[in-house]
PDB file of C-alpha atoms and ligand atoms in Angstrom:
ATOM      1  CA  UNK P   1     -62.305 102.816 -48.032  1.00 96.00           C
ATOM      2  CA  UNK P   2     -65.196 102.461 -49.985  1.00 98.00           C
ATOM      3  CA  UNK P   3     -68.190  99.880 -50.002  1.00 98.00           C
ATOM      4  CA  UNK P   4     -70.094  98.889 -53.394  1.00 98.00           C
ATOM      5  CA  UNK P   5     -72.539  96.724 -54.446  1.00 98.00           C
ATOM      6  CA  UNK P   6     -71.750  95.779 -57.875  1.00 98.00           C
ATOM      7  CA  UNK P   7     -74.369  94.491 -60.103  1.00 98.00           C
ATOM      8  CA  UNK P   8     -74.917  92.734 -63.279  1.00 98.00           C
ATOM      9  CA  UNK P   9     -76.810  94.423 -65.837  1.00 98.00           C
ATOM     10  CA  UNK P  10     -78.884  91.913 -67.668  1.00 97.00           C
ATOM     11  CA  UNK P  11     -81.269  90.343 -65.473  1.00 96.00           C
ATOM     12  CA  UNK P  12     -80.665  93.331 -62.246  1.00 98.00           C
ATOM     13  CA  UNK P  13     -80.649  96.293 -64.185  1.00 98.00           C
ATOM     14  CA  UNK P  14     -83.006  95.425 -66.857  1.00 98.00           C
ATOM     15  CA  UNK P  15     -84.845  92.641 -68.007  1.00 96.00           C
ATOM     16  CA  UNK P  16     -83.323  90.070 -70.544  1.00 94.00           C
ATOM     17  CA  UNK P  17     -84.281  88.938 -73.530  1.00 92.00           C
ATOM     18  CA  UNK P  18     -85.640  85.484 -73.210  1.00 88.00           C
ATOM     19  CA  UNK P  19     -84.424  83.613 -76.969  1.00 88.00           C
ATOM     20  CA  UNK P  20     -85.493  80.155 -76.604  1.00 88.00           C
ATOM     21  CA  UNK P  21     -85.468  79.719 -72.307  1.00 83.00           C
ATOM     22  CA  UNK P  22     -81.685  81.606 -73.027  1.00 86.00           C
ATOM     23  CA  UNK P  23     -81.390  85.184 -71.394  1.00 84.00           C
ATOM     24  CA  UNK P  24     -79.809  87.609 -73.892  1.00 89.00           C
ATOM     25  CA  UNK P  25     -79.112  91.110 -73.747  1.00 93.00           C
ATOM     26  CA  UNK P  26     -81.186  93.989 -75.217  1.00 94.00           C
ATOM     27  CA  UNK P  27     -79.144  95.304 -78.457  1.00 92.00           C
ATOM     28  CA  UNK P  28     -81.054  98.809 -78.404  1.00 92.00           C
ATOM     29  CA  UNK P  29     -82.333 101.399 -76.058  1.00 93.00           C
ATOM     30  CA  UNK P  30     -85.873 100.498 -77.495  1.00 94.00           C
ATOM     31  CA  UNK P  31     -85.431  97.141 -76.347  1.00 95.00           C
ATOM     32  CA  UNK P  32     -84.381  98.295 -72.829  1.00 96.00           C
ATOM     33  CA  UNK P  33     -87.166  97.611 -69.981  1.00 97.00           C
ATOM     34  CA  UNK P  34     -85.741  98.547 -66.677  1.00 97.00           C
ATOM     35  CA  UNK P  35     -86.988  95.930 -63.918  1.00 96.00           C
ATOM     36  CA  UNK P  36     -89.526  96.735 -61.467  1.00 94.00           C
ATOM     37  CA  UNK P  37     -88.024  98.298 -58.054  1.00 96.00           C
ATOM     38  CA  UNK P  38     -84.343  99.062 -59.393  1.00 98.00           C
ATOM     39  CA  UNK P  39     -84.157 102.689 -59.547  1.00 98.00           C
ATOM     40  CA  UNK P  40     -85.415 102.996 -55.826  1.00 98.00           C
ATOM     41  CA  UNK P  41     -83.440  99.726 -55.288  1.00 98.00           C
ATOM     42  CA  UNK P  42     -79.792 101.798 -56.470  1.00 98.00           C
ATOM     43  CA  UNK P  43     -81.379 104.808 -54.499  1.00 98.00           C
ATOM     44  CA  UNK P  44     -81.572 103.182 -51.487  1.00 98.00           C
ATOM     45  CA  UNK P  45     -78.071 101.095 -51.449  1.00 98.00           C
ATOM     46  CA  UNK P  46     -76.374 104.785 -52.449  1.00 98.00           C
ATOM     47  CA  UNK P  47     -78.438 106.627 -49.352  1.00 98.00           C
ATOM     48  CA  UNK P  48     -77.156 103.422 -47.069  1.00 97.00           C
ATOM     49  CA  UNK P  49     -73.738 104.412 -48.116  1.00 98.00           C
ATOM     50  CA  UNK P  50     -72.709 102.513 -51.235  1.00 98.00           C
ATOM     51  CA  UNK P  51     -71.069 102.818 -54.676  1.00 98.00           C
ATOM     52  CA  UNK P  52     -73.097 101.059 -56.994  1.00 98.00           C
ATOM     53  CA  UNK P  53     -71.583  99.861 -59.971  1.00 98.00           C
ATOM     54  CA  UNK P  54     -72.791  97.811 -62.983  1.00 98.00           C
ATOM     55  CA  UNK P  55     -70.509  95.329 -64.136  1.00 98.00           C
ATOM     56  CA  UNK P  56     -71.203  93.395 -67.433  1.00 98.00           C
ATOM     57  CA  UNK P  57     -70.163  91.060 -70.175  1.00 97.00           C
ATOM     58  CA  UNK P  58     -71.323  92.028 -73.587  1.00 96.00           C
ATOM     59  CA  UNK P  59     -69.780  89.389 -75.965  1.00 96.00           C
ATOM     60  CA  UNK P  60     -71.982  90.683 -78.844  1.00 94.00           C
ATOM     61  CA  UNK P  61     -69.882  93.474 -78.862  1.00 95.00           C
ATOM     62  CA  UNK P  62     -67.042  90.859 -79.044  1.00 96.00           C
ATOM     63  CA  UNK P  63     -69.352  88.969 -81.716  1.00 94.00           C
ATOM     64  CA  UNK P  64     -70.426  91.757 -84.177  1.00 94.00           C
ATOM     65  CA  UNK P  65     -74.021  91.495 -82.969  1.00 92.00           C
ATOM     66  CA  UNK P  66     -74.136  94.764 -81.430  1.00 91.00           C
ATOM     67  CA  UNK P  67     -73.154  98.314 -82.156  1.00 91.00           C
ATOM     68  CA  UNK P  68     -71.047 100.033 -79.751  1.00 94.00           C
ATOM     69  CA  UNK P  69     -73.013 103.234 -80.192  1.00 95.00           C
ATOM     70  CA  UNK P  70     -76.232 101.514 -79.269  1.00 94.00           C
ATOM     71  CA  UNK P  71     -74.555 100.221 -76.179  1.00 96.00           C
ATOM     72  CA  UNK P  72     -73.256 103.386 -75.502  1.00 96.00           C
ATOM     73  CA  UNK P  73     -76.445 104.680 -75.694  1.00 96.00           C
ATOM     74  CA  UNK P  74     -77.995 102.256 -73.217  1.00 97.00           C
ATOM     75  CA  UNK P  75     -75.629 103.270 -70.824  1.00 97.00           C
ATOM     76  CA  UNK P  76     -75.451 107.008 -70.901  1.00 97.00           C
ATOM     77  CA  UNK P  77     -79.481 106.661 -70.718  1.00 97.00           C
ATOM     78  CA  UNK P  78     -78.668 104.140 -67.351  1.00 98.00           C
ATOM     79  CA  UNK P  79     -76.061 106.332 -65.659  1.00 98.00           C
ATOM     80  CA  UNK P  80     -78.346 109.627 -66.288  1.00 98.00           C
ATOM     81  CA  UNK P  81     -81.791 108.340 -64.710  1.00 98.00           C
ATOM     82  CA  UNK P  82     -80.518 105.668 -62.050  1.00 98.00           C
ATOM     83  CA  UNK P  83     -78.094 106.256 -59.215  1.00 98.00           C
ATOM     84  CA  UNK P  84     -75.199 104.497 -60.838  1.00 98.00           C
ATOM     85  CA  UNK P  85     -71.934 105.256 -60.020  1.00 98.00           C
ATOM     86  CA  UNK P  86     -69.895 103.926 -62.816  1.00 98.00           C
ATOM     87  CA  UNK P  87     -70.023 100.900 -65.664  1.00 98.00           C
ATOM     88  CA  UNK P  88     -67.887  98.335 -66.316  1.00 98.00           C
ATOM     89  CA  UNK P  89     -67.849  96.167 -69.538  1.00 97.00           C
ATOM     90  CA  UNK P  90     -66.190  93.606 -70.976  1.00 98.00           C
ATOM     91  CA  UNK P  91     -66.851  93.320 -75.133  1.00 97.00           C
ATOM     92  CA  UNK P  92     -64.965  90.564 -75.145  1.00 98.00           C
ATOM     93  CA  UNK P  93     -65.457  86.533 -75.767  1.00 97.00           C
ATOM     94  CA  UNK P  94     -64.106  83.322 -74.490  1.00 96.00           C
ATOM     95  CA  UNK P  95     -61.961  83.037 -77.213  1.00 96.00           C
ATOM     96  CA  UNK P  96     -60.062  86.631 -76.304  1.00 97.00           C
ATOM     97  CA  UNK P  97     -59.611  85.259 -73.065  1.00 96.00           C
ATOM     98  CA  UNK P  98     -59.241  88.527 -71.360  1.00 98.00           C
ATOM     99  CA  UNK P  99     -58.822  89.003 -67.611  1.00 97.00           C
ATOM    100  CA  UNK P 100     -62.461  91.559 -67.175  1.00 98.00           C
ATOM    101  CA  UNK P 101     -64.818  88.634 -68.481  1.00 98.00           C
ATOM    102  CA  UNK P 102     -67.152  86.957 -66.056  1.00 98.00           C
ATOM    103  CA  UNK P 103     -66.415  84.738 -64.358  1.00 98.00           C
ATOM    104  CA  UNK P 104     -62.911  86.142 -63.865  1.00 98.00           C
ATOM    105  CA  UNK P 105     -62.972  88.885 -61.114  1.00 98.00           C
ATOM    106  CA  UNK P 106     -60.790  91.914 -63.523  1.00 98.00           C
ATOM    107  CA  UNK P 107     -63.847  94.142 -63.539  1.00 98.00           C
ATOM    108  CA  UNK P 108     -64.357  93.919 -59.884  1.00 98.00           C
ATOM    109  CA  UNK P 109     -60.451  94.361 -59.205  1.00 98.00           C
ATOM    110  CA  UNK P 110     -60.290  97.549 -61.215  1.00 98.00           C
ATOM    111  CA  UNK P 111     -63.262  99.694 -60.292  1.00 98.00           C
ATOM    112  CA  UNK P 112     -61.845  98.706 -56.454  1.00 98.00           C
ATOM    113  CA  UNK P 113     -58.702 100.292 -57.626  1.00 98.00           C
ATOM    114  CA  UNK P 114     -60.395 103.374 -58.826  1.00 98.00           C
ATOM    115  CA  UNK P 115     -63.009 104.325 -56.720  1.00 98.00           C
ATOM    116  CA  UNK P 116     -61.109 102.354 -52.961  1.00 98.00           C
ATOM    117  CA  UNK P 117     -63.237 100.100 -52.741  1.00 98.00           C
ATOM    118  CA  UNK P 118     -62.952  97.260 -49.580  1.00 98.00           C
ATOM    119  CA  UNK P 119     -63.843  93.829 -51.477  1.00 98.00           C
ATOM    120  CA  UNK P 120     -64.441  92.002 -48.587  1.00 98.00           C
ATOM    121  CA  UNK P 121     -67.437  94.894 -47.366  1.00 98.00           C
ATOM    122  CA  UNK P 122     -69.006  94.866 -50.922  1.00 98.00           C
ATOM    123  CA  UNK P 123     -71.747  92.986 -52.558  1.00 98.00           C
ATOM    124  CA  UNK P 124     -72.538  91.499 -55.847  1.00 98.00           C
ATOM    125  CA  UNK P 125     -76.358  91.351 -57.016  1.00 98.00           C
ATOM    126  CA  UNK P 126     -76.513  89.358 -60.039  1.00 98.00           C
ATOM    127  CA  UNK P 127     -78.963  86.702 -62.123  1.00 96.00           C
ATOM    128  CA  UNK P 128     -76.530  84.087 -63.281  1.00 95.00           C
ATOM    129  CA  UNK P 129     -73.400  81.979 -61.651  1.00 96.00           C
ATOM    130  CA  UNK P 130     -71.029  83.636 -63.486  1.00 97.00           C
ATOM    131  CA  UNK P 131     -71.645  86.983 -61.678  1.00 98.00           C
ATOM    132  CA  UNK P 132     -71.242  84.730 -58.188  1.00 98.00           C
ATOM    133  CA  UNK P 133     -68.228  83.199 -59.519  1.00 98.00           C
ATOM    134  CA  UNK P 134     -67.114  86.779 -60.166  1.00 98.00           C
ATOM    135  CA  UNK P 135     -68.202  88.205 -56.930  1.00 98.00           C
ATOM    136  CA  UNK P 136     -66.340  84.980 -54.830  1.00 98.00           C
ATOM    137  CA  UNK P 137     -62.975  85.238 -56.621  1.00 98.00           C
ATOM    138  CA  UNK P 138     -63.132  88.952 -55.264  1.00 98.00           C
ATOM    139  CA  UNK P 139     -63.913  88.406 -52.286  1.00 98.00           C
ATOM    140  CA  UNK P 140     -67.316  90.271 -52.586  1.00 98.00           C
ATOM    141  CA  UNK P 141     -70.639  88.677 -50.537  1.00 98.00           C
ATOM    142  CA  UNK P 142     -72.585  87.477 -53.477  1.00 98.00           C
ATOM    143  CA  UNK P 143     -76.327  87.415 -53.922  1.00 98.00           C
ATOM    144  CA  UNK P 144     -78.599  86.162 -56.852  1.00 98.00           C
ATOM    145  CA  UNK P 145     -82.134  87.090 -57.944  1.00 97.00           C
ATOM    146  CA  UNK P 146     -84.218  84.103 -58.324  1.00 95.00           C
ATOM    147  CA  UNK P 147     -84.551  83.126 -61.623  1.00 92.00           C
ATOM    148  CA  UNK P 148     -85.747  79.735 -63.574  1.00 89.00           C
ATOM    149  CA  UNK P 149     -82.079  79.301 -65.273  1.00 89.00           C
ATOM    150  CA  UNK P 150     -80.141  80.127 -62.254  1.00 92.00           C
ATOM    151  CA  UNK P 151     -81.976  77.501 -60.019  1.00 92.00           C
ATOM    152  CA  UNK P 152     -78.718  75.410 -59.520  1.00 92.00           C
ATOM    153  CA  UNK P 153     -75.977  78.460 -59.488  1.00 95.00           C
ATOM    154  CA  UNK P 154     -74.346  78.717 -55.718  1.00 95.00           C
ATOM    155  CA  UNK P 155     -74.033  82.047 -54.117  1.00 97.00           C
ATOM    156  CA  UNK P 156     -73.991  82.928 -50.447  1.00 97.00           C
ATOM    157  CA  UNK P 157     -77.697  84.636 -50.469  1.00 96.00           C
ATOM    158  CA  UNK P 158     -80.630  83.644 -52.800  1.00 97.00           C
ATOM    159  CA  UNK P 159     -83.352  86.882 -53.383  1.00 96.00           C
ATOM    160  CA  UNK P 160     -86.850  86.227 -54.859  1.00 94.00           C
ATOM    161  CA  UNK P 161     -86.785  90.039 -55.233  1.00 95.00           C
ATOM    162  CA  UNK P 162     -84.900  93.263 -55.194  1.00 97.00           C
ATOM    163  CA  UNK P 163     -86.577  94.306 -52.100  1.00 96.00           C
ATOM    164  CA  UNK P 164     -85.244  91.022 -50.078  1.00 97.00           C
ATOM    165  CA  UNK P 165     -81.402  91.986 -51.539  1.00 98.00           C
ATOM    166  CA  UNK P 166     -81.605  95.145 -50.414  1.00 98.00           C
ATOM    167  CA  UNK P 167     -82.818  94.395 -47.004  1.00 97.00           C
ATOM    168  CA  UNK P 168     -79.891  91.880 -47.006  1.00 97.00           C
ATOM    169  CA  UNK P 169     -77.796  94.372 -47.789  1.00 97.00           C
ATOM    170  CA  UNK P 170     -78.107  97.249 -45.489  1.00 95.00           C
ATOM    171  CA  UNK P 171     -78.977  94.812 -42.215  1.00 91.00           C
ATOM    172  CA  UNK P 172     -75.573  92.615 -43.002  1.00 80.00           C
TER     173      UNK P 172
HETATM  174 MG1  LIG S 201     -77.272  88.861 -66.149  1.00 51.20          MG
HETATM  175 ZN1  LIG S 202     -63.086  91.177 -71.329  1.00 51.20          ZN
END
């Protein structure tokens, strides 16, 4: 079987929006600004062994806020220049109350399906609760960056930076 770390997109892949102290996604390619360290980050966690996947809600979609061509776009443009394995996304919203929105674990379940993935070896990086709620309900070891809205979200390891996940990573 298969190990992954799974990550959220907003916030791990690429920096959010801030509206108003609120992270929000970036609705264009021109408004995509990868964060510092990530590429060499995914490089890393794929030369230690790893899947990595990118897992993400998108409710605009859901919303009518975004265009699924620009999304598209942003994620052909992410699986092209960064070692990324596959993408997951969920376009929906509460109200559709779908099984693949965070924090329910459906995203997580099916790329384990697809790609034999252990749960219990894997690892979820992510920036808000929701992606730790995910990552527990599968099973997965869940870490969050450090961020000033996340301060009171639980999750078995807290990162100021990519660097410290990924040395969390390969030495567990
Ligand atoms: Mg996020
Ligand atoms: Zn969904």
């Amino acid at each position: 079987m298969n190990r992954a770390v799974f990550l959220d997109r907003d916030g791990v892949i690429n920096q959010v929006i801030l509206k108003e102290g609120i992270p929000c996604s970036p609705r264009t390619i021109k408004e995509l600004i990868l964060n510092d360290g990530i590429a060499d980050f995914l490089a890393q966690t794929r030369k230690a062994g790893f899947l990595n996947i990118v897992f993400t809600n998108q409710p605009d979609i859901a919303r009518g806020l975004m265009d699924t061509g620009n999304l598209q776009g942003i994620h052909d443009f992410l699986l092209k220049n960064l070692a990324i394995d596959d993408i997951y996304l969920c376009p929906h919203d509460d109200a559709d109350n779908c099984l693949c929105r965070k924090p329910k674990a459906g995203m997580l379940i099916e790329a384990a399906r697809k790609w034999d993935i252990n749960l219990n070896s894997s690892f979820v990086v992510g920036d808000q609760h929701k992606d730790a709620q995910a990552g527990k309900a599968a099973g997965c070891t869940t870490i969050l960056l450090d961020f000033p809205y996340n301060k009171n979200a639980e999750c078995d390891c807290r990162s100021d930076c990519l660097r410290s996940a990924l040395e969390f990573i390969t030495c567990s």
